[in-house]
Short mmCIF file of C-alpha atoms in Angstrom, two decimals:
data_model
loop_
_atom_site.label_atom_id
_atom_site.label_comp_id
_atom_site.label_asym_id
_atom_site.label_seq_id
_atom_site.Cartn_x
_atom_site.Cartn_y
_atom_site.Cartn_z
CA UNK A 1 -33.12 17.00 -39.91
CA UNK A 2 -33.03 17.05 -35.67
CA UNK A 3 -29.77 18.00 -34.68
CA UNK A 4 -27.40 14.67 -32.77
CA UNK A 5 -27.86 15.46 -28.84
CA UNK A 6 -24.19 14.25 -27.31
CA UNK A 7 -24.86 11.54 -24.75
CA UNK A 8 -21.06 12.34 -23.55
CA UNK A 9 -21.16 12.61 -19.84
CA UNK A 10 -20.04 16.47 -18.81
CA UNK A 11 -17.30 16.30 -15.95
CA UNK A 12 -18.32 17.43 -12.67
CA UNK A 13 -17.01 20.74 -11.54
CA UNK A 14 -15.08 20.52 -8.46
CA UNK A 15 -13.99 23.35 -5.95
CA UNK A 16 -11.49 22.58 -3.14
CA UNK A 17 -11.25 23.89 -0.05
CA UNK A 18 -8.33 22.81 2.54
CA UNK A 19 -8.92 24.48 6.09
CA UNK A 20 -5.83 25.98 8.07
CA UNK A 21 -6.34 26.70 11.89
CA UNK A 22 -3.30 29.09 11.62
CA UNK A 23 -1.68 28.73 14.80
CA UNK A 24 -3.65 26.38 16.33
CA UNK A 25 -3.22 23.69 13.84
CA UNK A 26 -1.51 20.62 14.33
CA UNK A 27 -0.52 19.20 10.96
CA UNK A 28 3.26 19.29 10.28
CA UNK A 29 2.49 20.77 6.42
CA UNK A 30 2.30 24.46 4.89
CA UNK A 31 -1.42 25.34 3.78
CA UNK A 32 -0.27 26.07 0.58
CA UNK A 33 1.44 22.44 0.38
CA UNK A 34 -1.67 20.85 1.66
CA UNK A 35 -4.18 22.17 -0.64
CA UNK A 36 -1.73 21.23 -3.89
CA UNK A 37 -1.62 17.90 -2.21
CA UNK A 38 -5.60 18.10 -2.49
CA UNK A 39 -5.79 19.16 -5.76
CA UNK A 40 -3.57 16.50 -7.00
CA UNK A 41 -5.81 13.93 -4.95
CA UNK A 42 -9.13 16.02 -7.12
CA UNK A 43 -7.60 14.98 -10.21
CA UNK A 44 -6.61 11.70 -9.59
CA UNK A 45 -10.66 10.85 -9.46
CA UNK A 46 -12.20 10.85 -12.83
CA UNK A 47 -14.33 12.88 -14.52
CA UNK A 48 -14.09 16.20 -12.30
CA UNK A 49 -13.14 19.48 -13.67
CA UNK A 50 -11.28 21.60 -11.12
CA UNK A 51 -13.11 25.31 -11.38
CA UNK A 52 -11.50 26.82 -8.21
CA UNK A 53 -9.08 26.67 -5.07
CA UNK A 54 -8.37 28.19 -1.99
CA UNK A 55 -7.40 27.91 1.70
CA UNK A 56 -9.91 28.75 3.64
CA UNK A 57 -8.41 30.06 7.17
CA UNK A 58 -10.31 29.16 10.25
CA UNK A 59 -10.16 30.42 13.93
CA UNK A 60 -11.50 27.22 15.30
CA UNK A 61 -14.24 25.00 13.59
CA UNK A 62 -17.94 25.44 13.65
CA UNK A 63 -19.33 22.74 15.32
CA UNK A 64 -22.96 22.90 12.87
CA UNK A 65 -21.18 24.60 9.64
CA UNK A 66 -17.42 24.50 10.22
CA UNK A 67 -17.02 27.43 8.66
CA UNK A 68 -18.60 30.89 10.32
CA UNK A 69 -21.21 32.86 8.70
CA UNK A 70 -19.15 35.19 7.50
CA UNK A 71 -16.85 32.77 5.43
CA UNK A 72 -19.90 30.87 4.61
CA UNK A 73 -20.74 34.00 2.69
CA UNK A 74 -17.86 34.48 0.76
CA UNK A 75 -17.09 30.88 -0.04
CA UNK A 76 -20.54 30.43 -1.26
CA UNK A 77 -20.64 33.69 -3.48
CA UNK A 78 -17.39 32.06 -5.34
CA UNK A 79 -18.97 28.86 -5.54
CA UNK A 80 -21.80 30.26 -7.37
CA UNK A 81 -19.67 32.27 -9.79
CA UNK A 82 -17.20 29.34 -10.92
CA UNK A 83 -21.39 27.18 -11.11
CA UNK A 84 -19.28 24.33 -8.64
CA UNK A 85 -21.33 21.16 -8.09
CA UNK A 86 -18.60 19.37 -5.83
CA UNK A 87 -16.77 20.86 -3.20
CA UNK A 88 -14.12 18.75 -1.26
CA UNK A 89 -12.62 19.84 1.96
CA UNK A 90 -8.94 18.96 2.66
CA UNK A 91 -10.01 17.47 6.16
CA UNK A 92 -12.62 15.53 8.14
CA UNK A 93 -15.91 16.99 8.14
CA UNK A 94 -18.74 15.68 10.74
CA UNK A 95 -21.69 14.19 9.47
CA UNK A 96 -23.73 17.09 10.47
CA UNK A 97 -21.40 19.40 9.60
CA UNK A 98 -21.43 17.67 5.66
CA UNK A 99 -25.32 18.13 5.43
CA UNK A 100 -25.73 21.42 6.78
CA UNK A 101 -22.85 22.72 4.12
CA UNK A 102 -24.54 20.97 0.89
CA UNK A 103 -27.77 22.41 1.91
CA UNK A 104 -26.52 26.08 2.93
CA UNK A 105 -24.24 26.38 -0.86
CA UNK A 106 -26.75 23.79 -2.33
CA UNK A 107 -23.59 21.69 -3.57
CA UNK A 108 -22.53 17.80 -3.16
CA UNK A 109 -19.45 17.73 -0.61
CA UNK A 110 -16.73 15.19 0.09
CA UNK A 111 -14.33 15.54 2.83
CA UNK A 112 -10.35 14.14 2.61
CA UNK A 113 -11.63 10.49 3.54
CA UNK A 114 -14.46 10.37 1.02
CA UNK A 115 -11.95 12.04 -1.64
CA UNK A 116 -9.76 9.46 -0.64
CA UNK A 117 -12.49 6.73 -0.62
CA UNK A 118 -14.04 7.34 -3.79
CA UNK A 119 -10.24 7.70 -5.64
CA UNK A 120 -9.42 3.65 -4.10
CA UNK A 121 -13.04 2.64 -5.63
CA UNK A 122 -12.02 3.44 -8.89
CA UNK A 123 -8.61 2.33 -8.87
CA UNK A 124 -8.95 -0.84 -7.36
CA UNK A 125 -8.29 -4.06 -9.58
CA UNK A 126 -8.09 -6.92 -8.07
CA UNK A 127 -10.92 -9.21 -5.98
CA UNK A 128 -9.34 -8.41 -2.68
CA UNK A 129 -8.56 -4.79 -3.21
CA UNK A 130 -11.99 -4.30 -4.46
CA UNK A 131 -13.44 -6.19 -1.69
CA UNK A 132 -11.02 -4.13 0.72
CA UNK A 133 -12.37 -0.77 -0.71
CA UNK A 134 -16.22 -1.94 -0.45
CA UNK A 135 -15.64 -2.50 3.20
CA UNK A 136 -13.91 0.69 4.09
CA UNK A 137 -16.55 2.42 2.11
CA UNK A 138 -18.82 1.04 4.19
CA UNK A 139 -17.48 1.70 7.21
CA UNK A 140 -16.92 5.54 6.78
CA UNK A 141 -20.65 5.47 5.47
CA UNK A 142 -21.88 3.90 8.71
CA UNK A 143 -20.24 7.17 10.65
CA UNK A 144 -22.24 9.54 8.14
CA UNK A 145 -25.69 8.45 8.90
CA UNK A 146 -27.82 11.89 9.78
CA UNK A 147 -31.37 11.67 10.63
CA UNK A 148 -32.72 13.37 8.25
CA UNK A 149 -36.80 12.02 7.80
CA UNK A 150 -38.40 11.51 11.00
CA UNK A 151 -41.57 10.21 8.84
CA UNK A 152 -39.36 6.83 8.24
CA UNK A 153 -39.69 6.42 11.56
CA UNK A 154 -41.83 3.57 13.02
CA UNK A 155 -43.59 5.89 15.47
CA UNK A 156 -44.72 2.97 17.85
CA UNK A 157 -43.08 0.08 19.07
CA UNK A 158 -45.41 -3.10 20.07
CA UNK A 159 -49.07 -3.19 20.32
CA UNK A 160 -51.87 -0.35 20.63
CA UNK A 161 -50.72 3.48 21.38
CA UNK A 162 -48.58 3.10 24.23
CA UNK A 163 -45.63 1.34 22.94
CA UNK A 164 -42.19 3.53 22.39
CA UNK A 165 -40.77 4.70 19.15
CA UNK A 166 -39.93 1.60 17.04
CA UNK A 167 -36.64 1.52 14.79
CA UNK A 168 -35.78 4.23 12.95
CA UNK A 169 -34.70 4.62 9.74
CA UNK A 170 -31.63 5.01 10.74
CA UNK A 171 -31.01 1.94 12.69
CA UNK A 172 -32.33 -0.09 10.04
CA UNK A 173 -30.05 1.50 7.57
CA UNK A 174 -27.48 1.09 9.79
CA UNK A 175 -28.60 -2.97 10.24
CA UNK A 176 -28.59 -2.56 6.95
CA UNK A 177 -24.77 -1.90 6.43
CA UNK A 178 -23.82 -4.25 9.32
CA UNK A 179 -25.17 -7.20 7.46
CA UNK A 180 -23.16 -6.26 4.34
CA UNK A 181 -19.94 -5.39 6.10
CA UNK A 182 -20.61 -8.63 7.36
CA UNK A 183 -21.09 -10.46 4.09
CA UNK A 184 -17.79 -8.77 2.76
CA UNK A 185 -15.79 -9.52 5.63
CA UNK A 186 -16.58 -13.40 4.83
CA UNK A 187 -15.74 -12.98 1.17
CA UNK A 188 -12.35 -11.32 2.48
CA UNK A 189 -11.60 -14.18 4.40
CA UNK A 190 -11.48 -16.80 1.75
CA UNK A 191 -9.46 -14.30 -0.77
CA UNK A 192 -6.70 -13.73 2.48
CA UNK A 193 -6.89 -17.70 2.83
CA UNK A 194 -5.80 -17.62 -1.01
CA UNK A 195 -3.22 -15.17 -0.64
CA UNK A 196 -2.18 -17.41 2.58
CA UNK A 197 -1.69 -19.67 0.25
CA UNK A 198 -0.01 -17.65 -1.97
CA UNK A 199 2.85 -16.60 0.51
CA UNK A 200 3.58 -19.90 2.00
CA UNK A 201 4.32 -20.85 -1.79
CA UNK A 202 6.62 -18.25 -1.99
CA UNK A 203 7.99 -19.31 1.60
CA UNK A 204 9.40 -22.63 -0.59
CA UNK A 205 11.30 -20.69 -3.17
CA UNK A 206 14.48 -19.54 -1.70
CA UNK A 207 14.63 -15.95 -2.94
CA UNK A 208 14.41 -12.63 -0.50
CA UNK A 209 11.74 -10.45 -1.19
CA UNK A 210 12.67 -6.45 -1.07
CA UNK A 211 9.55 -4.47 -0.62
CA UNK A 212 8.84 -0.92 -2.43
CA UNK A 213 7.05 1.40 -0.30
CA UNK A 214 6.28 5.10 0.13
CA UNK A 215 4.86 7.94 -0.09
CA UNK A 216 2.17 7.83 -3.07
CA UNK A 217 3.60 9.86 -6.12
CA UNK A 218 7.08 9.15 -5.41
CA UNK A 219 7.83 7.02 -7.95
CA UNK A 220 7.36 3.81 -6.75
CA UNK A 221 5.79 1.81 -9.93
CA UNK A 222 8.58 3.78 -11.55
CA UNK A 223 11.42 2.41 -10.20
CA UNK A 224 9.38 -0.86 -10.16
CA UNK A 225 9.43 -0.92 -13.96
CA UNK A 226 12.95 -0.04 -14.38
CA UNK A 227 14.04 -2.74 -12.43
CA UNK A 228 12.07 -5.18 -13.89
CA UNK A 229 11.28 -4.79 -16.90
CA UNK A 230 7.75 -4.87 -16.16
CA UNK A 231 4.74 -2.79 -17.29
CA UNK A 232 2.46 -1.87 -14.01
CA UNK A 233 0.69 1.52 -14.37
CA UNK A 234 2.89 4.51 -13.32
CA UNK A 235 1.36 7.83 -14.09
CA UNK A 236 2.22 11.55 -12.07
CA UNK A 237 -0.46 10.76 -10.52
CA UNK A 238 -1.65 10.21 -6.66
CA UNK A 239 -2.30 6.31 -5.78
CA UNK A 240 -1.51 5.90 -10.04
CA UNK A 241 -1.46 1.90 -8.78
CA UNK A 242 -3.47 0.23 -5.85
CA UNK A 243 -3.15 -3.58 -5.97
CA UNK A 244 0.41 -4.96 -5.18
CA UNK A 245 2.56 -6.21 -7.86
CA UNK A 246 5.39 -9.38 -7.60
CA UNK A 247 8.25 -10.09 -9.95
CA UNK A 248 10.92 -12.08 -9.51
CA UNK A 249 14.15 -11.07 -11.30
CA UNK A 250 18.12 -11.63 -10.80
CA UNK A 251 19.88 -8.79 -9.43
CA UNK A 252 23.50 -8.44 -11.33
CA UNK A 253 26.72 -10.16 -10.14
CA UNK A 254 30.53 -8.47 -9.52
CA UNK A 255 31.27 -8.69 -13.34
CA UNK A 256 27.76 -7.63 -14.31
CA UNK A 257 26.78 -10.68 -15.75
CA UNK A 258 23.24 -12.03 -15.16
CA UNK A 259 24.75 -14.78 -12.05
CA UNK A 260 23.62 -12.59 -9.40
CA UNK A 261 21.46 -13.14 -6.34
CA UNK A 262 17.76 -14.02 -6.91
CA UNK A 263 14.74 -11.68 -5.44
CA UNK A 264 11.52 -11.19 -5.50
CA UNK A 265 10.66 -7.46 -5.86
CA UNK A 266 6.99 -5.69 -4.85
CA UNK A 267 5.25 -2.92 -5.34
CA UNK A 268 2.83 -1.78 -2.78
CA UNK A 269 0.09 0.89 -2.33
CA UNK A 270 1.43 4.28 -1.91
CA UNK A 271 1.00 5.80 1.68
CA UNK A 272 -0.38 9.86 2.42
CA UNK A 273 -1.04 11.75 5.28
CA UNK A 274 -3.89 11.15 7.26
CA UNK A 275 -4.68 8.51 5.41
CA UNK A 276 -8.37 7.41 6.51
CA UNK A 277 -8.22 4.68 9.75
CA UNK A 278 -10.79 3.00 7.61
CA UNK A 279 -8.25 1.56 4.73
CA UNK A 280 -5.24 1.30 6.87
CA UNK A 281 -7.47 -1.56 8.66
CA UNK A 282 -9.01 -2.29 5.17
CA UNK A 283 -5.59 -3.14 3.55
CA UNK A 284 -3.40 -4.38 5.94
CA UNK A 285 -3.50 -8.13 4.78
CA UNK A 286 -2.42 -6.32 1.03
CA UNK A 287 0.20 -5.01 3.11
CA UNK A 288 1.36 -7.68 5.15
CA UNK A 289 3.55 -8.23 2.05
CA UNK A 290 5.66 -5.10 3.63
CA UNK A 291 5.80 -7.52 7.18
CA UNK A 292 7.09 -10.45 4.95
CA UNK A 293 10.03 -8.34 3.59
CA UNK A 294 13.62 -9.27 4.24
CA UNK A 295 14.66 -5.36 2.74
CA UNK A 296 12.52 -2.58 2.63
CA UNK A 297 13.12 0.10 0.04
CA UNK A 298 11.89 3.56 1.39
CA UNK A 299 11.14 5.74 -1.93
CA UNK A 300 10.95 9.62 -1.61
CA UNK A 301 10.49 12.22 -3.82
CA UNK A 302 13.44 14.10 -2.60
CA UNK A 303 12.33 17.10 -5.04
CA UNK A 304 9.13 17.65 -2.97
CA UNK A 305 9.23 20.74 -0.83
CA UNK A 306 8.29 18.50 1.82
CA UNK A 307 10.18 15.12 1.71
CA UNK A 308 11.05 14.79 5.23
CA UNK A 309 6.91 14.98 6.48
CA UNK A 310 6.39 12.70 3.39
CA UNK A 311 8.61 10.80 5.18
CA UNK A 312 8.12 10.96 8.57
CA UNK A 313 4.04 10.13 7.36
CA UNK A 314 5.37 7.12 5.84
CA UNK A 315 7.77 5.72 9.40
CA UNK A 316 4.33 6.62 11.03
CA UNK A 317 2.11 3.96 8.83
CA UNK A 318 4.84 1.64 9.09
CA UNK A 319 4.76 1.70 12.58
CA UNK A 320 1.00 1.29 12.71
CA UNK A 321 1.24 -2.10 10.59
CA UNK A 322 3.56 -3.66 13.00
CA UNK A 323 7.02 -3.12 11.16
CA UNK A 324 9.60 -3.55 13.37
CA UNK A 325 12.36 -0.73 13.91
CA UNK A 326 15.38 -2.92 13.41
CA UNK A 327 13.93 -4.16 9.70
CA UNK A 328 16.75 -3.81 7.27
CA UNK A 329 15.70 -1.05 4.83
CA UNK A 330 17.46 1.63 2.27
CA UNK A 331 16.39 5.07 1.44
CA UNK A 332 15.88 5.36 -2.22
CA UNK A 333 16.56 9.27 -2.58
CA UNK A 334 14.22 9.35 -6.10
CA UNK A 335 13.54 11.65 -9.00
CA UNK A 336 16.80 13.57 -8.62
CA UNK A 337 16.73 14.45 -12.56
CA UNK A 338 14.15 17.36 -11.43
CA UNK A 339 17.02 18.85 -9.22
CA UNK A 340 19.62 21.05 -10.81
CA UNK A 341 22.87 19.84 -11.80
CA UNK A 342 24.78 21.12 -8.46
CA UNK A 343 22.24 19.87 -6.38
CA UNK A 344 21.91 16.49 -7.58
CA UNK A 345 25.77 15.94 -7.35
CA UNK A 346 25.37 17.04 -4.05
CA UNK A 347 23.28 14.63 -3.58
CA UNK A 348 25.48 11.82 -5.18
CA UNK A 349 27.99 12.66 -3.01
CA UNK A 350 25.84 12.45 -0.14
CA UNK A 351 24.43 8.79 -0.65
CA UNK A 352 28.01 7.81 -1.24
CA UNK A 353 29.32 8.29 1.98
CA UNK A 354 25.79 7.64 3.86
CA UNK A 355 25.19 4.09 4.88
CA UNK A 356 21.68 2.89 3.75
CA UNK A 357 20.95 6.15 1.15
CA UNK A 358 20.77 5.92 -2.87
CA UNK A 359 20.10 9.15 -4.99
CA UNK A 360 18.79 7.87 -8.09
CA UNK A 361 16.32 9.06 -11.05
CA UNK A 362 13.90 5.97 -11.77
CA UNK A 363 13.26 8.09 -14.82
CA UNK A 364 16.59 8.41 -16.70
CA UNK A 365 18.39 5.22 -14.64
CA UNK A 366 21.03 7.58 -12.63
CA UNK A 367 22.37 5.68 -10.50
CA UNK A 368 20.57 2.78 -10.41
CA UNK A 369 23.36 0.38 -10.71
CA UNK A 370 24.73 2.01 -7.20
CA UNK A 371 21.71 0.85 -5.90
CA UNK A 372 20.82 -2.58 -7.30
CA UNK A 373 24.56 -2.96 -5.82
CA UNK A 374 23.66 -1.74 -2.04
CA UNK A 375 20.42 -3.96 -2.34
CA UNK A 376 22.77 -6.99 -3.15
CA UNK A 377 25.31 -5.36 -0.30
CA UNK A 378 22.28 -5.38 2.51
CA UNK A 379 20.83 -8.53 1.71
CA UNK A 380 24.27 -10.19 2.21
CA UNK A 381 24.29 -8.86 5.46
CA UNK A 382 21.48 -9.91 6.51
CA UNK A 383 20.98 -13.27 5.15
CA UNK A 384 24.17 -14.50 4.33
CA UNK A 385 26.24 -13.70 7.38
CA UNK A 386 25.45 -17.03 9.56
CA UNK A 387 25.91 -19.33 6.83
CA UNK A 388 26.38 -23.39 7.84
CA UNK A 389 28.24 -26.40 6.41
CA UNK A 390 25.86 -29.34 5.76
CA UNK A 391 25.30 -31.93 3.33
CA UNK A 392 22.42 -33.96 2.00
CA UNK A 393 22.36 -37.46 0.10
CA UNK A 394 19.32 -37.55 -2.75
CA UNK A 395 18.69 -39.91 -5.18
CA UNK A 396 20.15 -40.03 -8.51
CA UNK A 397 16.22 -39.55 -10.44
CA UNK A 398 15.95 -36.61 -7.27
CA UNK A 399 17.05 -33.93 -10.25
CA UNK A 400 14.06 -31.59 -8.73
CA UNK A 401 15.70 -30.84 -5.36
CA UNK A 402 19.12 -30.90 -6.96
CA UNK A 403 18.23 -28.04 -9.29
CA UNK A 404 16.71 -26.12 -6.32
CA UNK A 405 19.69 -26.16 -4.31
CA UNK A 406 21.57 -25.03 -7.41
CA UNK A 407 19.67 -22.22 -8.45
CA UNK A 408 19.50 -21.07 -4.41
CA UNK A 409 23.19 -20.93 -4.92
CA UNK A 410 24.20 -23.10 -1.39
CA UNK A 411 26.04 -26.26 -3.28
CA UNK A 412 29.32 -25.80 -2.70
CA UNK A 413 30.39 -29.17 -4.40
CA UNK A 414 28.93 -32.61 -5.24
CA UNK A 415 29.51 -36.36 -5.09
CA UNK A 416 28.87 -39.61 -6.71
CA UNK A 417 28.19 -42.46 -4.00
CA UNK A 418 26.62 -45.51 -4.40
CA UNK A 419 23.61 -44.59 -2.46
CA UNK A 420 23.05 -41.60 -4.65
CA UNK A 421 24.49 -38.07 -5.00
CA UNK A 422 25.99 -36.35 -1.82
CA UNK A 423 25.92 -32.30 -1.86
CA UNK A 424 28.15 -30.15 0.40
CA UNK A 425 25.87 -27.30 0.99
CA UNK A 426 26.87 -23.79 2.49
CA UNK A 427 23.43 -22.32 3.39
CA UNK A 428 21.65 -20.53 6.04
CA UNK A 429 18.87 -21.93 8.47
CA UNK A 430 15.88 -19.46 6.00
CA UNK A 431 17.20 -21.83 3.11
CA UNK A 432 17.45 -25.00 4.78
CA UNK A 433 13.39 -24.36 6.03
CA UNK A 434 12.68 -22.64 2.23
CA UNK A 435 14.22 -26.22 1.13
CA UNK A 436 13.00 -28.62 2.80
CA UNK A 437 8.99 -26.96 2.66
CA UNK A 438 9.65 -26.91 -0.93
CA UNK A 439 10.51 -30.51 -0.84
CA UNK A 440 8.08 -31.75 1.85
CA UNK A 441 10.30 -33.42 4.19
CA UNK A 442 10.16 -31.11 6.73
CA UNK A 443 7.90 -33.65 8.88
CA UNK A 444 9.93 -36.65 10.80
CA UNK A 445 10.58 -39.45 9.07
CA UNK A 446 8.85 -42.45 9.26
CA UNK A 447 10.34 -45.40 11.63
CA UNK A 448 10.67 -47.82 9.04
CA UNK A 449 12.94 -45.67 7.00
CA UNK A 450 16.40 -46.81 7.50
CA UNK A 451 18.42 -43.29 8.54
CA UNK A 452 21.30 -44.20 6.45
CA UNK A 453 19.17 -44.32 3.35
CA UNK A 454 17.87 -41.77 0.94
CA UNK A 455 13.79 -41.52 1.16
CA UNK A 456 12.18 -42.50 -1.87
CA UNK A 457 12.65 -39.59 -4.85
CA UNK A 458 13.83 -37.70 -1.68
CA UNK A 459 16.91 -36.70 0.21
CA UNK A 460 18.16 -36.74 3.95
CA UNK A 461 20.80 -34.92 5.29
CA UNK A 462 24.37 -36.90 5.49
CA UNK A 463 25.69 -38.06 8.70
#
């Protein structure tokens, strides 16, 4: 009897490499922090087997090999002994440099972008994100173009033997590209039309919306999940979740009861350093949902070695989407149940006399209730402080609008008239516009409506 042959598909071994300059590098990180950070990023992509590690140090880069012969040597002789078949390089490698590499150790190589590229392709869910990916992928292809077969080349251009070279194979691979980045670009634009859409909905429902964002890994989706009760993908894993995730849910009140104030809470994509220029353009309609935030919650894994570069990485992106300075945000100081017991009270007692900083564990729920109470605390002051008196007059079958204004909170009392129900409202000017887009009278009036009349199943404000 022949013997089964497994069809399973064997994991590619991996080896990675993260270059250090020593003195003359720029980055903010320790080399030995950096190449973790690229070993977590190896097995967040599927299906790789890590054989081997190192830092490789550099006294400045080889423009045709990036390494120098010597270190070519070595690194090779290791990659043949742990039988590699992938070797990714913590940094940018040129296009020439990539192909002279994979033919001098006879390996595949990816550098940090095409780690990072080929990690988003797999993760990404949803039309746009996968749409987002496709075009970033393409653009960082377009870059890595090497002429490589100079018998793809059209050797003559026009008629008879004295025309010039013709298009080569590059350019028409390159055309080649364009015309699909192109394609992609269109299909983008209907999906952002839809998620246009999408916010100006939300625009008519009167709740803020507090943004999660951070570094990746720093328990984001987490904290997500604890708060609401939802069940997004959260793994200890970098960029565990790609595609943004909404809930709406009711934050507490003074007694604890479930009367608290109303938001809408999101998850986005986890930031890293140097993270490629090619998905920062890629996703920043995904992340416009940051831009629409009325409180932004900073995560940070305040066990990592390296929080404050984590950090200061993560001010840097924000910056680069447009997000102004003055945008009211919180620190969420996460993941303190990995800290000993002196340091995390430390810590405690820190956040407590620190305006705008929460120590909690979105694991174990420390001190979570502190800060669903300094969300509620910010958001008062910065939507509720210029509050005005107003009233409207609906009619009596208007029960639509009337349970809006309820459930935004703003009626402060109501009464019976004879041309239909008159609400004293206490609301700001964001409610009033939420309101009256939700309604659809935020257009004039006609001039045959009478001003001291209620529209038709509408309302008008009260003189």
């Amino acid at each position: 009897m022949a013997e089964l042959t497994s069809t399973e598909i064997k994991p590619t071994r991996a080896y990675v490499i993260h270059p250090d300059l020593g003195r003359a590098r720029t980055q903010r990180r320790e080399p030995e922090h950096s190449l973790a950070e690229a070993v977590a990023l190896a097995h967040a992509l599927p299906g790789i087997e890590l054989v081997g590690q190192e830092v490789a140090n550099l006294r400045e880069p080889n423009p045709g090999k990036l390494f120098g012969k010597g270190k070519l040597a070595e690194i090779g002789e290791r990659l043949e002994q742990a039988e590699a078949e992938l070797v990714l390089v913590d940094g940018p490698v040129t296009p020439v440099q990539q192909r002279n590499l994979e033919k001098e150790w006879g390996v595949k190589l990816l550098d940090r972008t095409g780690l990072i590229l080929e990690i988003f392709a797999d993760r990404a869910r949803t039309r746009e994100g996968v749409l987002q990916v496709e075009l970033a992928a393409l653009s960082y292809q377009r870059t890595r173009l090497v002429r490589a077969w100079t018998h793809l080349e059209r050797q003559r251009g026009g008629l008879g033997f004295v025309g010039g070279p013709g298009e080569t194979q590059i350019e028409a691979d390159r055309r080649a590209i364009d015309e699909q980045m192109t394609r992609l670009r269109r299909q983008l634009e209907r999906v952002v039309k839809t998620r246009t859409l999408h916010r100006a909905a939300r625009a008519k429902v009167p709740y803020p919306i507090v943004a999660l964002v951070g570094y990746t890994n720093a328990g984001k989706s987490t904290l997500f999940n604890r708060m609401t009760g939802a069940d997004v993908f959260a793994k200890d894993m970098l960029f565990a979740t790609l595609d943004p995730t909404m809930r709406a849910i009711r934050l507490p009140d003074a007694a604890g009861g479930s009367s608290g104030r109303k938001i809408i809470l999101s998850d986005t994509v986890g930031f890293i350093s140097d993270l490629p220029t090619e998905l920062v353009a890629a996703f920043r309609a995904t992340l416009e949902e940051v831009l629409e935030a009325d409180l932004i919650l900073h995560v940070r894994d305040i066990s990592h070695p390296e929080t404050e570069e984590q950090a200061n990485d993560v001010a840097e992106i924000l910056d680069s989407l447009g997000v102004d300075d003055d945008v009211a945000a919180i620190e969420v100081w996460n993941k303190i149940d990995a800290l000993g017991a002196d340091t995390r009270a430390a810590l405690r007692r820190t956040d407590a006399r620190t305006e705008g900083v929460q120590a909690v564990s979105a694991l174990s729920g420390e001190g979570l209730e502190d800060l669903v109470a300094a969300i509620d605390h910010r958001l008062g002051q910065v939507l509720d402080e210029h509050r005005m008196e107003d009233q409207v007059v609906m009619d009596f079958a208007d029960g639509r609008s009337r349970a809006w204004l309820h459930e935004a909170g703003v009626v402060e009392r109501e009464e019976t008239g004879e041309d239909g129900l008159r609400l004293h409202l206490r609301w700001t000017a964001r409610q009033k516009g939420a309101f009256e887009a939700f309604n659809g009278t935020a257009a004039e009036p006609d001039e045959d409506d009478e001003p001291d009349q209620p529209r038709s199943g509408g309302w008008h404000p009260a003189d």
